[in-house]
Tab-separated table of C-alpha atoms in Angstrom:
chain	number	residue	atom	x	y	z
A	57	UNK	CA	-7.202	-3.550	-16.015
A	58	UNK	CA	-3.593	-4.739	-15.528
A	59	UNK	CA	-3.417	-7.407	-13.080
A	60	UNK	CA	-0.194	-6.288	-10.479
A	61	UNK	CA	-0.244	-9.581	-8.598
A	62	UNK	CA	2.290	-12.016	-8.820
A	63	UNK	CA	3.199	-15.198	-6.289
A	64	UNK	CA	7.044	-16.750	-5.873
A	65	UNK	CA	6.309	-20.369	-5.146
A	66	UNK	CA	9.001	-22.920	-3.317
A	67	UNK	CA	8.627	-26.368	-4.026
A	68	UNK	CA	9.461	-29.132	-6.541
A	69	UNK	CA	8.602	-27.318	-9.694
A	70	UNK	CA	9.318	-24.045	-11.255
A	71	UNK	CA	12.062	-22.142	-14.025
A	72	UNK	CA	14.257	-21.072	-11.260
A	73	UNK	CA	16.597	-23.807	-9.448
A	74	UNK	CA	17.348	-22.695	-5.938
A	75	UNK	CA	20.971	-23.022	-5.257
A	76	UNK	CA	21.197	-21.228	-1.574
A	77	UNK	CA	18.092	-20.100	0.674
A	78	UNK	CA	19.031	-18.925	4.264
A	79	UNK	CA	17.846	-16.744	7.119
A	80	UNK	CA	19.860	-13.250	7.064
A	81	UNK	CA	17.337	-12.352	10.106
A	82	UNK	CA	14.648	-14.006	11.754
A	83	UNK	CA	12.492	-17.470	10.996
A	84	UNK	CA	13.584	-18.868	7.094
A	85	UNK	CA	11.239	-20.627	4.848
A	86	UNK	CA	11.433	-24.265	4.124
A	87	UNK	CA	14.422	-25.042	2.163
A	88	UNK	CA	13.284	-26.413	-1.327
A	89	UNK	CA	14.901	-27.142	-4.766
A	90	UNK	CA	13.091	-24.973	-6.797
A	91	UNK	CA	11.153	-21.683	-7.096
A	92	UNK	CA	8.347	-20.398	-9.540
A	93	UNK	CA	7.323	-17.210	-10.717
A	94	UNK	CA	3.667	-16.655	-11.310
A	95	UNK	CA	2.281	-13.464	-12.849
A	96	UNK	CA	-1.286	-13.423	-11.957
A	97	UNK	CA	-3.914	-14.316	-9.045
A	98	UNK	CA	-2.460	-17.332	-6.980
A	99	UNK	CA	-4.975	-18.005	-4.195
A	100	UNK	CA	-3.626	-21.185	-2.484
A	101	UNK	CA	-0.363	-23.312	-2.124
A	102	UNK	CA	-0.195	-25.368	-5.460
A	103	UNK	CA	-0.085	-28.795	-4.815
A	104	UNK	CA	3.225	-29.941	-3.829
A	105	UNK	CA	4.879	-26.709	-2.774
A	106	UNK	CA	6.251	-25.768	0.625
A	107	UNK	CA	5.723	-22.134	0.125
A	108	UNK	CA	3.756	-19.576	-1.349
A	109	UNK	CA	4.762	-15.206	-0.829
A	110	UNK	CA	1.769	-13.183	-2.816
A	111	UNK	CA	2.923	-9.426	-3.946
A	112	UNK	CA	1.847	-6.712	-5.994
A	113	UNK	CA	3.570	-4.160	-7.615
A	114	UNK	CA	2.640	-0.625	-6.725
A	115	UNK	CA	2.996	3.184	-7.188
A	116	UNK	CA	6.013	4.469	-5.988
A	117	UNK	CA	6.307	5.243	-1.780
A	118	UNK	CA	9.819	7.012	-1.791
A	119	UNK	CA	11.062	7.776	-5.043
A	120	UNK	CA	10.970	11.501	-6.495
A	121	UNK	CA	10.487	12.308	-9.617
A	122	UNK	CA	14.419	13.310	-10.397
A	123	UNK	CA	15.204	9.939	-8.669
A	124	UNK	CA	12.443	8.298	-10.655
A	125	UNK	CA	14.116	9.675	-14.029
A	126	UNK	CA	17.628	8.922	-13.184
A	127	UNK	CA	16.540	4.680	-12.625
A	128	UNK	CA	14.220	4.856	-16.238
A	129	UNK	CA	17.371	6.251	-17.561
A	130	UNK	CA	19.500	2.952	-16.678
A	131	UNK	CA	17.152	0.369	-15.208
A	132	UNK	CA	16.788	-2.357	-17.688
A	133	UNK	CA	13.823	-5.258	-18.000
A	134	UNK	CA	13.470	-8.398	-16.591
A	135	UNK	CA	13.834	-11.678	-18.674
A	136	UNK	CA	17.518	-10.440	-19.788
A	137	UNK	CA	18.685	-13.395	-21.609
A	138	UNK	CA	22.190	-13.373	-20.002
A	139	UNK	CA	21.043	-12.511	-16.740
A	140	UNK	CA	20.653	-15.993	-15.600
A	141	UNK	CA	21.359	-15.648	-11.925
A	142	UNK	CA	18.312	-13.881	-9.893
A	143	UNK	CA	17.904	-13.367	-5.978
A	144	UNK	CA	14.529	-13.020	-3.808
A	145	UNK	CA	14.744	-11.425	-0.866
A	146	UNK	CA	11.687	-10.915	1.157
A	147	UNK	CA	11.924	-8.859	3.684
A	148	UNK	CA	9.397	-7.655	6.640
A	149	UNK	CA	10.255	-4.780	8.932
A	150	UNK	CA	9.194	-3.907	12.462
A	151	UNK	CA	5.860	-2.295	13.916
A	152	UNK	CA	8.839	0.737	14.662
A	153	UNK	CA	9.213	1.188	11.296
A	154	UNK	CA	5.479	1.560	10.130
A	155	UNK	CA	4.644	3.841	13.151
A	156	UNK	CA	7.475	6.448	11.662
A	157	UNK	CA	5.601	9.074	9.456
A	158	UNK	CA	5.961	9.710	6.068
A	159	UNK	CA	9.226	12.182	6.294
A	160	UNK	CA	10.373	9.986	8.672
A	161	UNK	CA	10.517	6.991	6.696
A	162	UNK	CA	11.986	8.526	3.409
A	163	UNK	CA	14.811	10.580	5.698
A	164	UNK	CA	16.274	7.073	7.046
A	165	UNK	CA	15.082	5.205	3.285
A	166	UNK	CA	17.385	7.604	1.247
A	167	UNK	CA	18.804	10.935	2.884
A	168	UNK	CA	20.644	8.456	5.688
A	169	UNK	CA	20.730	4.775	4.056
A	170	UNK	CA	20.986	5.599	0.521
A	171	UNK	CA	18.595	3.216	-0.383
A	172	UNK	CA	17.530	4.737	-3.667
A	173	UNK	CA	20.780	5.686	-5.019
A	174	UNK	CA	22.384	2.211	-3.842
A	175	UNK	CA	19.917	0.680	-6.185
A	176	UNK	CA	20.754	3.310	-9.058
A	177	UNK	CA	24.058	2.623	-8.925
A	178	UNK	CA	24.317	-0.929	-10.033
A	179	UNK	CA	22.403	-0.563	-13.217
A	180	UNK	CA	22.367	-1.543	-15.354
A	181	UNK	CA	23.994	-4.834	-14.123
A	182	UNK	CA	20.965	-5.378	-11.471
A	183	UNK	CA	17.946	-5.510	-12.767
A	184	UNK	CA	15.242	-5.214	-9.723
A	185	UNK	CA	11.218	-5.502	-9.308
A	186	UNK	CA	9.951	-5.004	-5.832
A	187	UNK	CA	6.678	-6.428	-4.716
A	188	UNK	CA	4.152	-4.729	-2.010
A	189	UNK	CA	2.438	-7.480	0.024
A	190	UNK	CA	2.231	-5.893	3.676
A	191	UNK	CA	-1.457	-4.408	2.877
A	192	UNK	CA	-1.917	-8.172	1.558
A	193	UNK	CA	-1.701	-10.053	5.010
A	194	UNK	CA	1.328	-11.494	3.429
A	195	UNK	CA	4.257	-12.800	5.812
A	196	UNK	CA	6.376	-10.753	4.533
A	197	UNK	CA	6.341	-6.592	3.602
A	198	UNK	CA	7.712	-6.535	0.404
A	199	UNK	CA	9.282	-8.439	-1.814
A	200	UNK	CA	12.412	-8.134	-4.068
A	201	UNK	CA	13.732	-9.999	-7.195
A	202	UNK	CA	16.719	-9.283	-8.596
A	203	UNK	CA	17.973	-10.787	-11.862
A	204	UNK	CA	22.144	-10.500	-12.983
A	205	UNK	CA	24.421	-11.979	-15.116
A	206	UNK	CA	26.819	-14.418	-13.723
A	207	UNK	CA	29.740	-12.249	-14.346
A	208	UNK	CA	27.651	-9.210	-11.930
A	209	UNK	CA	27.327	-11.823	-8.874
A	210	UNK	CA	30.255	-10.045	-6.786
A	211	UNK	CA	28.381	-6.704	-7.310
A	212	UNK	CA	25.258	-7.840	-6.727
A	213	UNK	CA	27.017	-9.093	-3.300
A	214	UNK	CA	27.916	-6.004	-2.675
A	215	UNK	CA	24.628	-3.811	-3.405
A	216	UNK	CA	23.015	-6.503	-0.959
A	217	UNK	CA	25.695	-5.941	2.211
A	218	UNK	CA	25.352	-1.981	1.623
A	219	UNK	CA	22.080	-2.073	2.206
A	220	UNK	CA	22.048	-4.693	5.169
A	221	UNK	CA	25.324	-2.095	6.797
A	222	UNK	CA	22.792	0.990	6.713
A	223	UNK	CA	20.342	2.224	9.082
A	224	UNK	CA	17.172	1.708	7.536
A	225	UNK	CA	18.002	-2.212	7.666
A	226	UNK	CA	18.071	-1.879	11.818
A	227	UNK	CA	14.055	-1.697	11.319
A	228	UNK	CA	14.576	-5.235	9.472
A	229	UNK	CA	12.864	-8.133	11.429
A	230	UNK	CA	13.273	-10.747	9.393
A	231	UNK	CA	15.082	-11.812	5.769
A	232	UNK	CA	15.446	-14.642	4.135
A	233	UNK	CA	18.042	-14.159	1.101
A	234	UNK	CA	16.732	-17.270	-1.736
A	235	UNK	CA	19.570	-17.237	-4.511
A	236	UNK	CA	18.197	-18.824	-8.190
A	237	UNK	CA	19.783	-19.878	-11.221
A	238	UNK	CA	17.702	-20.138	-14.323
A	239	UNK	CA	17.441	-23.823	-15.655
A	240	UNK	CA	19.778	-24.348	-18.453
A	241	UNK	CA	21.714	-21.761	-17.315
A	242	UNK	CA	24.534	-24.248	-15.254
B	38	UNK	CA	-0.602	-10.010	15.053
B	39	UNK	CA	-3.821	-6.979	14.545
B	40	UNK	CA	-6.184	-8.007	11.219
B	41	UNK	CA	-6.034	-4.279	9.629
B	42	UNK	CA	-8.549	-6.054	7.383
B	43	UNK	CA	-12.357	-3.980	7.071
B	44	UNK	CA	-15.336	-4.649	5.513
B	45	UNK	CA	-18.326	-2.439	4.236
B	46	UNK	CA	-21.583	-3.919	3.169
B	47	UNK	CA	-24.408	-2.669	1.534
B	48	UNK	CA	-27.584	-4.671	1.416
B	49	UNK	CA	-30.786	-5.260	3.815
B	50	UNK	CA	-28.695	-5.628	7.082
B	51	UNK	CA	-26.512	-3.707	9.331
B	52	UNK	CA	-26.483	-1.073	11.972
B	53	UNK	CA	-26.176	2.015	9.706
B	54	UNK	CA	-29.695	2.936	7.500
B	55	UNK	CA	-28.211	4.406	4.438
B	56	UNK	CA	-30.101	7.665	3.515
B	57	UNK	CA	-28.244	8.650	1.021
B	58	UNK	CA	-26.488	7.290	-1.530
B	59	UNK	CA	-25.080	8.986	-5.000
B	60	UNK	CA	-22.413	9.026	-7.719
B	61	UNK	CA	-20.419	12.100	-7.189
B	62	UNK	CA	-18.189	11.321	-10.643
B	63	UNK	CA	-18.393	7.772	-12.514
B	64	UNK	CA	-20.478	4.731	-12.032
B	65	UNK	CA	-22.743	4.688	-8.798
B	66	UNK	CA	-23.020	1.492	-6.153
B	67	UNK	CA	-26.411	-0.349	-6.412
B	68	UNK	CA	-28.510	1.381	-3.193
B	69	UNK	CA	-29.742	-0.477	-0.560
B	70	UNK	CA	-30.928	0.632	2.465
B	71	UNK	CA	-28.230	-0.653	4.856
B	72	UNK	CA	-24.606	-0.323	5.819
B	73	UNK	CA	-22.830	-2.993	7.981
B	74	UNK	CA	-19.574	-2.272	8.465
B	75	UNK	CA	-16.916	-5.435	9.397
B	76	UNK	CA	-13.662	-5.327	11.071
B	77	UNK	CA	-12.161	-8.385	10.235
B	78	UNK	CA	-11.355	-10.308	6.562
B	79	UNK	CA	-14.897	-11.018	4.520
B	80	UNK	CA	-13.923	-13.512	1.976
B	81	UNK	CA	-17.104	-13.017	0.007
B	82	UNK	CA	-20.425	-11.261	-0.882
B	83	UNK	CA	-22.750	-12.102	2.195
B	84	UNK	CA	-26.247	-13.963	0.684
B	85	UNK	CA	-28.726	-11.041	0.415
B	86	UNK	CA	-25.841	-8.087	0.254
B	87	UNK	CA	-25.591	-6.141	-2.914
B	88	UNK	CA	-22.135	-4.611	-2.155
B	89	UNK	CA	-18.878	-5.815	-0.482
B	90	UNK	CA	-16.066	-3.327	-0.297
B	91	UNK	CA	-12.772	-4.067	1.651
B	92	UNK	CA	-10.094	-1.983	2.682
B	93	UNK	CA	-7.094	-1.827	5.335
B	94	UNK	CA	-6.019	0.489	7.733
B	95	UNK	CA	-1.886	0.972	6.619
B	96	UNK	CA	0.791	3.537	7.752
B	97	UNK	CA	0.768	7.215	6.166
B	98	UNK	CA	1.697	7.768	2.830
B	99	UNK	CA	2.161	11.440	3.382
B	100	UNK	CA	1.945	12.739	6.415
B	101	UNK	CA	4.412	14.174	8.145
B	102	UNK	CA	5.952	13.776	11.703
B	103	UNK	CA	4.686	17.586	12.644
B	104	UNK	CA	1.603	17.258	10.978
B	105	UNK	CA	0.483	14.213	12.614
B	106	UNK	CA	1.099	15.587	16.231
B	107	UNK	CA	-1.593	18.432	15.388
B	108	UNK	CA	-4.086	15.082	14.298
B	109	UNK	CA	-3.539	13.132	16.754
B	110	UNK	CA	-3.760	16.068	19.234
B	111	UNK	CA	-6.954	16.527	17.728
B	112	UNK	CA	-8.627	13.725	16.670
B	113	UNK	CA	-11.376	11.590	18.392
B	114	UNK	CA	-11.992	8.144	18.423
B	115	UNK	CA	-14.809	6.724	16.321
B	116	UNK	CA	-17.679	5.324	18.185
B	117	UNK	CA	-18.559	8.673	20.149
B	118	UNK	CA	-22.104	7.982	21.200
B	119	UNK	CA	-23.377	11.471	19.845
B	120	UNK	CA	-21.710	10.990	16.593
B	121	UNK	CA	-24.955	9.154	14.835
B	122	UNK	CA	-24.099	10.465	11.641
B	123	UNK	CA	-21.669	8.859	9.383
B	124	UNK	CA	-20.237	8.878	5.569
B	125	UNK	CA	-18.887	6.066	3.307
B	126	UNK	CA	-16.824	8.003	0.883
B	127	UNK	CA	-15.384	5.501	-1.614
B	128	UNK	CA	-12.415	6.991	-3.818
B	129	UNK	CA	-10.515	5.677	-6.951
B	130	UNK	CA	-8.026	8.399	-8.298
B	131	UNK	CA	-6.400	7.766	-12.448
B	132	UNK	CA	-4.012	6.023	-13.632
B	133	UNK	CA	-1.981	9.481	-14.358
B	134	UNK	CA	-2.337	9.943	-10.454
B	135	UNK	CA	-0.423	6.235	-9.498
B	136	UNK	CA	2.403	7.469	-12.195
B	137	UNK	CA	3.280	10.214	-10.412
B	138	UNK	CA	6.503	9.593	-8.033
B	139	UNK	CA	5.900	10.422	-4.480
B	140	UNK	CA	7.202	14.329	-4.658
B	141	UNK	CA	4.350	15.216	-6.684
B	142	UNK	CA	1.592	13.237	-5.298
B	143	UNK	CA	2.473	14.819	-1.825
B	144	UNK	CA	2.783	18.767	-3.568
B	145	UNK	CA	-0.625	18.224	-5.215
B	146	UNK	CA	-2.271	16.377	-2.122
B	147	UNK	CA	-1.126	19.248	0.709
B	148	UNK	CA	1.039	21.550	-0.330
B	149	UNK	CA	-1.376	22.593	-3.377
B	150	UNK	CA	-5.071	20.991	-1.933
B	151	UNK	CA	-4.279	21.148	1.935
B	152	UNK	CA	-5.935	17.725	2.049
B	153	UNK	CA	-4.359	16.974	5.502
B	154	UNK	CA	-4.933	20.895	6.565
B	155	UNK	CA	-8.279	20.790	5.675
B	156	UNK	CA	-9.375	17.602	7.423
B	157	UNK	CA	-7.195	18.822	10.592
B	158	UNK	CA	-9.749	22.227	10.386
B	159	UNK	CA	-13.242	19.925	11.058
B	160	UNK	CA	-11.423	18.121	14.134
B	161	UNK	CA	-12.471	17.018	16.439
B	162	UNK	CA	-16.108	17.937	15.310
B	163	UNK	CA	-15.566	14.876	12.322
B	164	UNK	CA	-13.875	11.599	13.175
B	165	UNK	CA	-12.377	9.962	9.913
B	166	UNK	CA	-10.398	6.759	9.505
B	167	UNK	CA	-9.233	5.850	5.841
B	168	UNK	CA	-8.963	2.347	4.842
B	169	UNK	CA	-6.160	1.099	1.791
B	170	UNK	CA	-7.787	-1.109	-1.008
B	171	UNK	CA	-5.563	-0.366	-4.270
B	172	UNK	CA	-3.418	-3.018	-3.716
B	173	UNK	CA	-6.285	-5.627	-2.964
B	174	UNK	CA	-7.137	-5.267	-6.486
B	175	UNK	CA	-10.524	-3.406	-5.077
B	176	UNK	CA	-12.956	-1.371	-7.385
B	177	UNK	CA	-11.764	1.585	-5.237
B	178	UNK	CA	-8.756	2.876	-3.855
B	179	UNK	CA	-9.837	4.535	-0.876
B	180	UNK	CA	-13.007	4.053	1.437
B	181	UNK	CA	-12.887	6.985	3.952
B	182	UNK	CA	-15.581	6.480	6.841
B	183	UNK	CA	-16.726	9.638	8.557
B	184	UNK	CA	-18.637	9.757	11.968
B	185	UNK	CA	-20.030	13.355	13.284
B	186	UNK	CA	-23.115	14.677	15.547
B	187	UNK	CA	-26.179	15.771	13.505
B	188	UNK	CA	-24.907	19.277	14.558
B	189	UNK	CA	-21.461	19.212	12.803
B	190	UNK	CA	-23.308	18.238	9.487
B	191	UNK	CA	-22.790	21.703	8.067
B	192	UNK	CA	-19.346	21.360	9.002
B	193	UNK	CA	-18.760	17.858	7.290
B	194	UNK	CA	-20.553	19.189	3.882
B	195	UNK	CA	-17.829	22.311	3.843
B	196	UNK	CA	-14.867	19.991	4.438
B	197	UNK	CA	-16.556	17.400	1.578
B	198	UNK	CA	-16.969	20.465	-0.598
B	199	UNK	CA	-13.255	22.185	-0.312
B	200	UNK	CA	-11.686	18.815	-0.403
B	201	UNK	CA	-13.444	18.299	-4.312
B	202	UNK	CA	-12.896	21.304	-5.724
B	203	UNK	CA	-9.142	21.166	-4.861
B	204	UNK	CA	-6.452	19.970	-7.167
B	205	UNK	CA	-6.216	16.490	-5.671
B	206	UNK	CA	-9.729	16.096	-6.987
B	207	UNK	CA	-9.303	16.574	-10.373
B	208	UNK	CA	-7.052	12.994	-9.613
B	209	UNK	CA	-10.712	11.271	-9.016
B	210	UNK	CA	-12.423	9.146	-11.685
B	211	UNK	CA	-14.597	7.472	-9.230
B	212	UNK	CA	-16.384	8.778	-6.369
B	213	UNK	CA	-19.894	7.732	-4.487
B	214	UNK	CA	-20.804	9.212	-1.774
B	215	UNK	CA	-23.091	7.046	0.749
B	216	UNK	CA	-24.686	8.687	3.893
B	217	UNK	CA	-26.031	7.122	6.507
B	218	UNK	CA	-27.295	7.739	10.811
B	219	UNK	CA	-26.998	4.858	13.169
B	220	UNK	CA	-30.137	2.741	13.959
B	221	UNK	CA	-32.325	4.284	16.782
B	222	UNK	CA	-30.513	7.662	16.224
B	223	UNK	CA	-33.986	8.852	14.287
């Protein structure tokens, strides 16, 4: 059985040196120099580390099957070697937001906020991985990574402050935006 | 902040007697002769219990705005005094199920198998709440607790029956179905 879980720890250690971490909405998280990525079971704060968000990766809650094919189509992996620059954005959203049925949700999501095709349309430069943890107990609902080349940083700006201008991010009640660089990447 | 969090034991305690319990497709759960069920996070296998499953109660995956005013129209709260009789149905659907995008689960699940339509049909005689476990990594994706008089048993075996021979079903690799009736109900 694949294991889906994976942890982001902040703290001393870890591949990814944190060059901004700020509050977009609501409390932050401790500001620390560096963040891990752990594939795998994580079940307390490592020794040493401020922070510790849990996620899984799941089935798809939105996403059609003609949306599905047009993101295989350009969405490349992870681990790029020239995407040295990556983003974590964990995000929670309000009790409004969950009490919305299922039509509801995915009418605001993508038919009003574009969420979906936002996404779609800065691959291949953005490559993105979005982590479930809500079900989890976790802080947070989900959890995104991003990962982009240096030279993609002013449209990765710009897929993030599209989606923060649209209406699903009004059921947004707290963000913290954690900007990485890989090490030996400066 | 609510703990969504559930528990359902099987061993030598708890306020449900289990009189039935049986594989309905793939690999049974030991049987016992009690049920306890636990709102609130279990960490571990209490000494003496044979079973632990956990689940959480989470926002609709498919349900629609429309649909759910019929439910909740409908529905009665667990609990009801003459509901003694009660059903632990624990669910895990394939892997070719989780890879379908969100379009198609929902076509199969009501537009095809009326899984929503059928359980709105048995209300209010059959109280249901489903709990989430997927995500927790859980040996099933689904528990679905059932509470009903001893009358409306009829009832609950036709809605058991339609929902497995509809196309959703043939989604289930795992199913055991565990009856029990609440302790001084005899």
């Amino acid at each position: 059985m694949i294991d889906r879980r994976s942890a982001f720890i902040g703290g001393m250690t870890g591949r990814w040196r944190i060059v901004k971490l700020e509050e977009v909405t609501g409390e932050s998280l401790e500001r620390v120099p560096r963040l891990d990525l752990v594939v795998g079971a994580v079940t307390a704060l490592p020794t040493a580390a401020s922070w510790l968000l849990r996620g899984v990766t799941s089935n798809e809650r939105y996403t059609t099957r003609s949306e599905r094919e047009l993101l295989v189509a350009k969405q490349p992996d992870l681990g790029r070697p020239e995407a040295t620059c990556a983003a974590l954005i964990p995000v929670k959203k309000s009790t409004s937001w969950w009490a919305l049925a299922q039509d509801e949700r995915r009418a605001i999501l993508e038919e009003r906020s574009e969420h979906i095709k936002t996404g779609l349309k800065y691959l291949p430069a953005v490559a993105r991985r979005l982590y479930h943890c809500r079900d989890l107990g976790e802080p947070f609902d989900f959890l995104t990574w991003f990962e982009y080349a240096p030279a993609d940083s002013a449209a990765f700006e710009e897929l993030v402050l599209t989606l923060r201008r649209s209406e699903e991010w009004r059921y947004v009640e707290r963000e913290v935006d954690v900007r990485v660089v890989r090490d030996g990447a400066e």
